[in-house]
Amino acid sequence: MSNMLGSAAPNGPIRLLAVPGYEGRVNDIIYHPPQTRSEEDSAVIYFGGDVQDYRENMEGHRDNKPYMKWSLDDTSERLSKRFPTCHVVVVRPVRMEFKTFSCYDNFVPCNNCGAPEHTPTHYTLQHLERLLQCASARLRNMSVSQLRPQAHKDISKPATDSASSNDVGSTSSSVCPNEGGTLEPKLPSDQKLEKDQEKIWWKEGIQLDRAHLILIGFSKGCVVLNQIIYEFHYLKTLTPDDDTMSKTVSRIRDMYWLDGGHSGGKNTWITSRSLLETLTRLSINIHVHVTPYQVNDDRRPWIRKEEKAFCDLLRRLNAPIERTYHFENQLPTLLTHFEVHNVFRPEGGCENNTSSSPPET
């Protein structure tokens, strides 16, 4: 098998375990390289919701198994297709309570089930910046052989950055299957190395912390985006003389709220005028995508009220906001909730215009 890996394009998801962040915090990351080159580096940073975890963990969970196609691994692939010129960084929650509830304690203080307890600063931006720096350093230091297995492993079993991920068997075959499934002659080792290095052009000098950033939160993951709004206000208004994070803030170009919600009885959406005024002054493009699962749930009416207040106030402040209500005439279901991944448009859609694009499978 090791000979077969010589012609593989290392362009699949890569697990980076226990990436260090701010002052001892660590998070697992799934990194997916860009599919095509671009004149400027951009990185999608994704925070998922409840249920979403590594594929094998979901497969072993009775209640979560039906939603395996929305695993963090599969979501990294889906996002890479939607943002083909971008690096994709999927941040795994530091804690999965009962193997189901996503808890982003490293980004925002949370209760046992991951509902946020927002604070003026939790050093969230510092943690994110440090994660991107350390992930970049680890990727730069990974050998071609460590990256090579990615294209040959099923998406359900992405390679990790540990040594065991490269423990592959040997074969006496003198030919290797190329990306199209045909056979090609075995190349001398120096030619093979050069060919592989051409396919990992994205690795050379990678600096995710210096890329333009696109932040995406889905469901529970939106609590991280909400906390970042608090941090914006803290940095720009409460500590205006501290410019240590100004470059990181200036690199954030877009923020996507995909059907935000959590189990807490309030603060699903930010409704403070002062916080949203600070967000508006940053000129970050704001994209809101909702479904009936969150905004038409009579058991949690505050979500609908807060989301409306969030969007209405940002419009009055002339913020660059786009809002799309998907599946408006359908019953609220967990399936349509997850399906928002397939129907949101990366560059923003027409307000209140449900996408008619067929869902991916």
C-alpha positions as a Python dict, from the first residue, in 0.01 Angstrom:
ca = {
    (1, 'M'): (0, 0, 0),
    (2, 'S'): (286, 240, 69),
    (3, 'N'): (385, 230, -298),
    (4, 'M'): (29, 310, -397),
    (5, 'L'): (40, 627, -194),
    (6, 'G'): (310, 783, -406),
    (7, 'S'): (74, 940, -657),
    (8, 'A'): (-192, 1048, -413),
    (9, 'A'): (-289, 1411, -393),
    (10, 'P'): (-293, 1496, -20),
    (11, 'N'): (-609, 1704, -40),
    (12, 'G'): (-839, 1546, 216),
    (13, 'P'): (-914, 1637, 577),
    (14, 'I'): (-631, 1618, 829),
    (15, 'R'): (-692, 1580, 1201),
    (16, 'L'): (-468, 1784, 1426),
    (17, 'L'): (-511, 1666, 1783),
    (18, 'A'): (-473, 1882, 2095),
    (19, 'V'): (-358, 2197, 1917),
    (20, 'P'): (-240, 2443, 2184),
    (21, 'G'): (-409, 2779, 2211),
    (22, 'Y'): (-422, 3057, 2467),
    (23, 'E'): (-266, 2986, 2809),
    (24, 'G'): (-298, 2609, 2819),
    (25, 'R'): (-625, 2572, 2629),
    (26, 'V'): (-627, 2304, 2357),
    (27, 'N'): (-869, 2205, 2081),
    (28, 'D'): (-872, 1937, 1816),
    (29, 'I'): (-888, 2074, 1464),
    (30, 'I'): (-983, 1921, 1131),
    (31, 'Y'): (-798, 2099, 854),
    (32, 'H'): (-893, 2074, 487),
    (33, 'P'): (-662, 2233, 229),
    (34, 'P'): (-793, 2452, -53),
    (35, 'Q'): (-882, 2277, -376),
    (36, 'T'): (-767, 2555, -608),
    (37, 'R'): (-519, 2839, -584),
    (38, 'S'): (-618, 3197, -511),
    (39, 'E'): (-435, 3529, -523),
    (40, 'E'): (-498, 3584, -153),
    (41, 'D'): (-519, 3342, 138),
    (42, 'S'): (-858, 3298, 301),
    (43, 'A'): (-958, 3058, 575),
    (44, 'V'): (-1302, 2936, 677),
    (45, 'I'): (-1323, 2876, 1053),
    (46, 'Y'): (-1621, 2657, 1144),
    (47, 'F'): (-1784, 2589, 1481),
    (48, 'G'): (-2043, 2311, 1467),
    (49, 'G'): (-2346, 2230, 1677),
    (50, 'D'): (-2472, 1959, 1908),
    (51, 'V'): (-2445, 1600, 1783),
    (52, 'Q'): (-2163, 1683, 1538),
    (53, 'D'): (-1842, 1500, 1625),
    (54, 'Y'): (-1583, 1273, 1464),
    (55, 'R'): (-1758, 1032, 1234),
    (56, 'E'): (-1661, 720, 1428),
    (57, 'N'): (-1796, 871, 1750),
    (58, 'M'): (-2130, 946, 1587),
    (59, 'E'): (-2142, 599, 1432),
    (60, 'G'): (-2108, 445, 1777),
    (61, 'H'): (-2386, 657, 1927),
    (62, 'R'): (-2739, 520, 1895),
    (63, 'D'): (-2913, 858, 1871),
    (64, 'N'): (-2651, 1044, 1668),
    (65, 'K'): (-2576, 776, 1409),
    (66, 'P'): (-2861, 885, 1173),
    (67, 'Y'): (-2685, 1222, 1131),
    (68, 'M'): (-2340, 1086, 1046),
    (69, 'K'): (-2324, 1272, 716),
    (70, 'W'): (-2307, 1593, 920),
    (71, 'S'): (-2003, 1478, 1115),
    (72, 'L'): (-1719, 1726, 1154),
    (73, 'D'): (-1515, 1524, 905),
    (74, 'D'): (-1785, 1529, 639),
    (75, 'T'): (-1862, 1894, 709),
    (76, 'S'): (-1500, 1987, 637),
    (77, 'E'): (-1537, 1823, 295),
    (78, 'R'): (-1868, 1997, 233),
    (79, 'L'): (-1725, 2337, 327),
    (80, 'S'): (-1422, 2281, 106),
    (81, 'K'): (-1654, 2226, -190),
    (82, 'R'): (-1843, 2544, -105),
    (83, 'F'): (-1526, 2747, -51),
    (84, 'P'): (-1280, 2576, -292),
    (85, 'T'): (-1012, 2847, -274),
    (86, 'C'): (-1012, 2861, 107),
    (87, 'H'): (-834, 2675, 380),
    (88, 'V'): (-1099, 2512, 601),
    (89, 'V'): (-1051, 2482, 977),
    (90, 'V'): (-1317, 2292, 1171),
    (91, 'V'): (-1279, 2345, 1546),
    (92, 'R'): (-1395, 2054, 1759),
    (93, 'P'): (-1550, 2153, 2095),
    (94, 'V'): (-1324, 2086, 2391),
    (95, 'R'): (-1609, 1896, 2555),
    (96, 'M'): (-1896, 1683, 2422),
    (97, 'E'): (-2128, 1641, 2719),
    (98, 'F'): (-2304, 1303, 2708),
    (99, 'K'): (-2127, 1261, 2372),
    (100, 'T'): (-2391, 1494, 2225),
    (101, 'F'): (-2383, 1850, 2359),
    (102, 'S'): (-2109, 2071, 2213),
    (103, 'C'): (-1937, 2280, 2479),
    (104, 'Y'): (-1699, 2551, 2358),
    (105, 'D'): (-1555, 2630, 2702),
    (106, 'N'): (-1227, 2747, 2548),
    (107, 'F'): (-1411, 3021, 2358),
    (108, 'V'): (-1696, 3115, 2591),
    (109, 'P'): (-1786, 3011, 2947),
    (110, 'C'): (-2057, 2742, 2927),
    (111, 'N'): (-2285, 2547, 3158),
    (112, 'N'): (-2298, 2167, 3162),
    (113, 'C'): (-2489, 2149, 2833),
    (114, 'G'): (-2292, 2417, 2651),
    (115, 'A'): (-2530, 2711, 2693),
    (116, 'P'): (-2314, 3025, 2705),
    (117, 'E'): (-2251, 3260, 2993),
    (118, 'H'): (-2117, 3554, 2796),
    (119, 'T'): (-1854, 3781, 2945),
    (120, 'P'): (-1686, 4101, 2817),
    (121, 'T'): (-1374, 3900, 2739),
    (122, 'H'): (-1276, 3535, 2755),
    (123, 'Y'): (-966, 3594, 2541),
    (124, 'T'): (-1152, 3421, 2260),
    (125, 'L'): (-974, 3603, 1979),
    (126, 'Q'): (-637, 3538, 2140),
    (127, 'H'): (-721, 3168, 2162),
    (128, 'L'): (-834, 3156, 1799),
    (129, 'E'): (-523, 3336, 1680),
    (130, 'R'): (-296, 3101, 1874),
    (131, 'L'): (-480, 2793, 1744),
    (132, 'L'): (-428, 2909, 1387),
    (133, 'Q'): (-61, 2981, 1451),
    (134, 'C'): (5, 2640, 1607),
    (135, 'A'): (-200, 2453, 1347),
    (136, 'S'): (0, 2626, 1073),
    (137, 'A'): (330, 2535, 1236),
    (138, 'R'): (225, 2173, 1272),
    (139, 'L'): (113, 2151, 909),
    (140, 'R'): (438, 2307, 787),
    (141, 'N'): (636, 2049, 983),
    (142, 'M'): (438, 1746, 864),
    (143, 'S'): (618, 1537, 606),
    (144, 'V'): (475, 1442, 270),
    (145, 'S'): (437, 1086, 397),
    (146, 'Q'): (226, 1210, 688),
    (147, 'L'): (-2, 1403, 455),
    (148, 'R'): (-8, 1147, 175),
    (149, 'P'): (-261, 897, 319),
    (150, 'Q'): (-541, 1153, 324),
    (151, 'A'): (-655, 1099, -33),
    (152, 'H'): (-667, 721, 11),
    (153, 'K'): (-859, 705, 335),
    (154, 'D'): (-1235, 710, 348),
    (155, 'I'): (-1371, 1040, 480),
    (156, 'S'): (-1492, 845, 784),
    (157, 'K'): (-1131, 776, 879),
    (158, 'P'): (-921, 1088, 815),
    (159, 'A'): (-559, 1053, 912),
    (160, 'T'): (-446, 1222, 1230),
    (161, 'D'): (-120, 1402, 1286),
    (162, 'S'): (0, 1117, 1507),
    (163, 'A'): (261, 867, 1397),
    (164, 'S'): (6, 587, 1386),
    (165, 'S'): (-178, 754, 1100),
    (166, 'N'): (116, 679, 873),
    (167, 'D'): (159, 316, 970),
    (168, 'V'): (71, 169, 633),
    (169, 'G'): (152, -172, 493),
    (170, 'S'): (384, -248, 207),
    (171, 'T'): (325, -398, -132),
    (172, 'S'): (543, -541, -405),
    (173, 'S'): (339, -383, -682),
    (174, 'S'): (541, -171, -926),
    (175, 'V'): (248, 45, -1035),
    (176, 'C'): (40, 301, -845),
    (177, 'P'): (-323, 405, -902),
    (178, 'N'): (-340, 774, -986),
    (179, 'E'): (-624, 1012, -902),
    (180, 'G'): (-829, 897, -1199),
    (181, 'G'): (-813, 534, -1093),
    (182, 'T'): (-582, 426, -1378),
    (183, 'L'): (-233, 288, -1338),
    (184, 'E'): (90, 479, -1381),
    (185, 'P'): (452, 363, -1366),
    (186, 'K'): (623, 373, -1031),
    (187, 'L'): (845, 681, -1016),
    (188, 'P'): (1193, 700, -868),
    (189, 'S'): (1179, 835, -513),
    (190, 'D'): (1313, 1181, -603),
    (191, 'Q'): (1063, 1224, -886),
    (192, 'K'): (783, 1095, -666),
    (193, 'L'): (874, 1341, -391),
    (194, 'E'): (879, 1630, -637),
    (195, 'K'): (540, 1528, -774),
    (196, 'D'): (389, 1503, -427),
    (197, 'Q'): (531, 1840, -328),
    (198, 'E'): (362, 1998, -629),
    (199, 'K'): (30, 1865, -502),
    (200, 'I'): (72, 2019, -159),
    (201, 'W'): (143, 2372, -278),
    (202, 'W'): (-88, 2496, 0),
    (203, 'K'): (157, 2374, 265),
    (204, 'E'): (445, 2602, 167),
    (205, 'G'): (465, 2890, 412),
    (206, 'I'): (110, 2833, 539),
    (207, 'Q'): (8, 3100, 793),
    (208, 'L'): (-359, 3062, 872),
    (209, 'D'): (-349, 3341, 1129),
    (210, 'R'): (-257, 3587, 852),
    (211, 'A'): (-531, 3481, 612),
    (212, 'H'): (-858, 3665, 558),
    (213, 'L'): (-1101, 3496, 793),
    (214, 'I'): (-1455, 3374, 732),
    (215, 'L'): (-1618, 3269, 1059),
    (216, 'I'): (-1909, 3024, 1045),
    (217, 'G'): (-2119, 2907, 1337),
    (218, 'F'): (-2389, 2644, 1304),
    (219, 'S'): (-2657, 2600, 1571),
    (220, 'K'): (-2476, 2578, 1909),
    (221, 'G'): (-2153, 2688, 1737),
    (222, 'C'): (-2300, 3037, 1698),
    (223, 'V'): (-2226, 3097, 2068),
    (224, 'V'): (-1862, 3145, 1966),
    (225, 'L'): (-1956, 3414, 1712),
    (226, 'N'): (-2172, 3585, 1974),
    (227, 'Q'): (-1885, 3585, 2223),
    (228, 'I'): (-1659, 3732, 1956),
    (229, 'I'): (-1901, 4026, 1930),
    (230, 'Y'): (-1851, 4082, 2303),
    (231, 'E'): (-1475, 4070, 2248),
    (232, 'F'): (-1498, 4323, 1963),
    (233, 'H'): (-1672, 4564, 2197),
    (234, 'Y'): (-1422, 4502, 2476),
    (235, 'L'): (-1125, 4566, 2246),
    (236, 'K'): (-1264, 4861, 2054),
    (237, 'T'): (-1460, 5041, 2325),
    (238, 'L'): (-1356, 4932, 2673),
    (239, 'T'): (-980, 4898, 2603),
    (240, 'P'): (-923, 5118, 2296),
    (241, 'D'): (-553, 5164, 2369),
    (242, 'D'): (-487, 4790, 2345),
    (243, 'D'): (-419, 4713, 1979),
    (244, 'T'): (-267, 4367, 2026),
    (245, 'M'): (-557, 4198, 1846),
    (246, 'S'): (-631, 4472, 1593),
    (247, 'K'): (-469, 4285, 1304),
    (248, 'T'): (-665, 3969, 1376),
    (249, 'V'): (-991, 4164, 1396),
    (250, 'S'): (-913, 4343, 1068),
    (251, 'R'): (-869, 4007, 892),
    (252, 'I'): (-1225, 3895, 970),
    (253, 'R'): (-1418, 3961, 649),
    (254, 'D'): (-1739, 3760, 691),
    (255, 'M'): (-1941, 3606, 974),
    (256, 'Y'): (-2211, 3345, 907),
    (257, 'W'): (-2480, 3254, 1157),
    (258, 'L'): (-2633, 2925, 1036),
    (259, 'D'): (-2955, 2859, 1228),
    (260, 'G'): (-2815, 2965, 1563),
    (261, 'G'): (-2964, 2825, 1882),
    (262, 'H'): (-2889, 2660, 2215),
    (263, 'S'): (-3066, 2521, 2521),
    (264, 'G'): (-3039, 2836, 2731),
    (265, 'G'): (-3348, 3048, 2782),
    (266, 'K'): (-3192, 3368, 2647),
    (267, 'N'): (-2896, 3519, 2462),
    (268, 'T'): (-2932, 3305, 2152),
    (269, 'W'): (-2874, 3622, 1950),
    (270, 'I'): (-2703, 3945, 2052),
    (271, 'T'): (-2957, 4226, 2100),
    (272, 'S'): (-2747, 4489, 2280),
    (273, 'R'): (-2738, 4807, 2074),
    (274, 'S'): (-2390, 4908, 2194),
    (275, 'L'): (-2241, 4570, 2099),
    (276, 'L'): (-2405, 4575, 1757),
    (277, 'E'): (-2291, 4933, 1697),
    (278, 'T'): (-1934, 4816, 1752),
    (279, 'L'): (-1988, 4524, 1514),
    (280, 'T'): (-2128, 4760, 1250),
    (281, 'R'): (-1826, 4990, 1268),
    (282, 'L'): (-1600, 4699, 1175),
    (283, 'S'): (-1773, 4664, 834),
    (284, 'I'): (-1773, 4284, 857),
    (285, 'N'): (-2018, 4120, 616),
    (286, 'I'): (-2292, 3954, 821),
    (287, 'H'): (-2485, 3657, 684),
    (288, 'V'): (-2784, 3512, 868),
    (289, 'H'): (-2945, 3186, 756),
    (290, 'V'): (-3236, 3045, 954),
    (291, 'T'): (-3489, 2761, 929),
    (292, 'P'): (-3819, 2687, 1106),
    (293, 'Y'): (-3633, 2452, 1341),
    (294, 'Q'): (-3506, 2754, 1536),
    (295, 'V'): (-3723, 3054, 1450),
    (296, 'N'): (-4058, 2875, 1434),
    (297, 'D'): (-4029, 2674, 1755),
    (298, 'D'): (-4316, 2766, 1987),
    (299, 'R'): (-4136, 2595, 2275),
    (300, 'R'): (-3851, 2848, 2244),
    (301, 'P'): (-4019, 3172, 2129),
    (302, 'W'): (-3729, 3386, 2250),
    (303, 'I'): (-3512, 3262, 1962),
    (304, 'R'): (-3748, 3411, 1703),
    (305, 'K'): (-3774, 3740, 1896),
    (306, 'E'): (-3399, 3773, 1950),
    (307, 'E'): (-3311, 3685, 1591),
    (308, 'K'): (-3556, 3946, 1464),
    (309, 'A'): (-3414, 4207, 1703),
    (310, 'F'): (-3057, 4122, 1594),
    (311, 'C'): (-3133, 4161, 1223),
    (312, 'D'): (-3364, 4462, 1257),
    (313, 'L'): (-3117, 4658, 1467),
    (314, 'L'): (-2826, 4584, 1236),
    (315, 'R'): (-3033, 4701, 939),
    (316, 'R'): (-3118, 5025, 1119),
    (317, 'L'): (-2748, 5072, 1185),
    (318, 'N'): (-2681, 5022, 811),
    (319, 'A'): (-2466, 4718, 875),
    (320, 'P'): (-2383, 4497, 573),
    (321, 'I'): (-2627, 4219, 664),
    (322, 'E'): (-2805, 3959, 452),
    (323, 'R'): (-3075, 3731, 590),
    (324, 'T'): (-3223, 3421, 429),
    (325, 'Y'): (-3511, 3212, 562),
    (326, 'H'): (-3479, 2858, 426),
    (327, 'F'): (-3756, 2595, 417),
    (328, 'E'): (-4002, 2859, 536),
    (329, 'N'): (-4310, 2658, 442),
    (330, 'Q'): (-4188, 2328, 585),
    (331, 'L'): (-4234, 2181, 929),
    (332, 'P'): (-3946, 2228, 1173),
    (333, 'T'): (-3725, 1919, 1168),
    (334, 'L'): (-3370, 1837, 1267),
    (335, 'L'): (-3304, 1727, 909),
    (336, 'T'): (-3390, 2067, 759),
    (337, 'H'): (-3189, 2225, 1041),
    (338, 'F'): (-2877, 2039, 924),
    (339, 'E'): (-2969, 2091, 560),
    (340, 'V'): (-2894, 2463, 594),
    (341, 'H'): (-2532, 2361, 526),
    (342, 'N'): (-2633, 2266, 173),
    (343, 'V'): (-2853, 2561, 83),
    (344, 'F'): (-2669, 2863, 216),
    (345, 'R'): (-2471, 3048, -47),
    (346, 'P'): (-2110, 3132, 43),
    (347, 'E'): (-2133, 3483, -102),
    (348, 'G'): (-2469, 3557, 57),
    (349, 'G'): (-2813, 3511, -89),
    (350, 'C'): (-3106, 3741, -163),
    (351, 'E'): (-3285, 3834, 154),
    (352, 'N'): (-3586, 3615, 231),
    (353, 'N'): (-3525, 3412, -84),
    (354, 'T'): (-3510, 3041, -9),
    (355, 'S'): (-3247, 2868, -216),
    (356, 'S'): (-3377, 2618, -466),
    (357, 'S'): (-3044, 2441, -505),
    (358, 'P'): (-3075, 2063, -474),
    (359, 'P'): (-2928, 1927, -152),
    (360, 'E'): (-2599, 1742, -158),
    (361, 'T'): (-2593, 1382, -49),
}
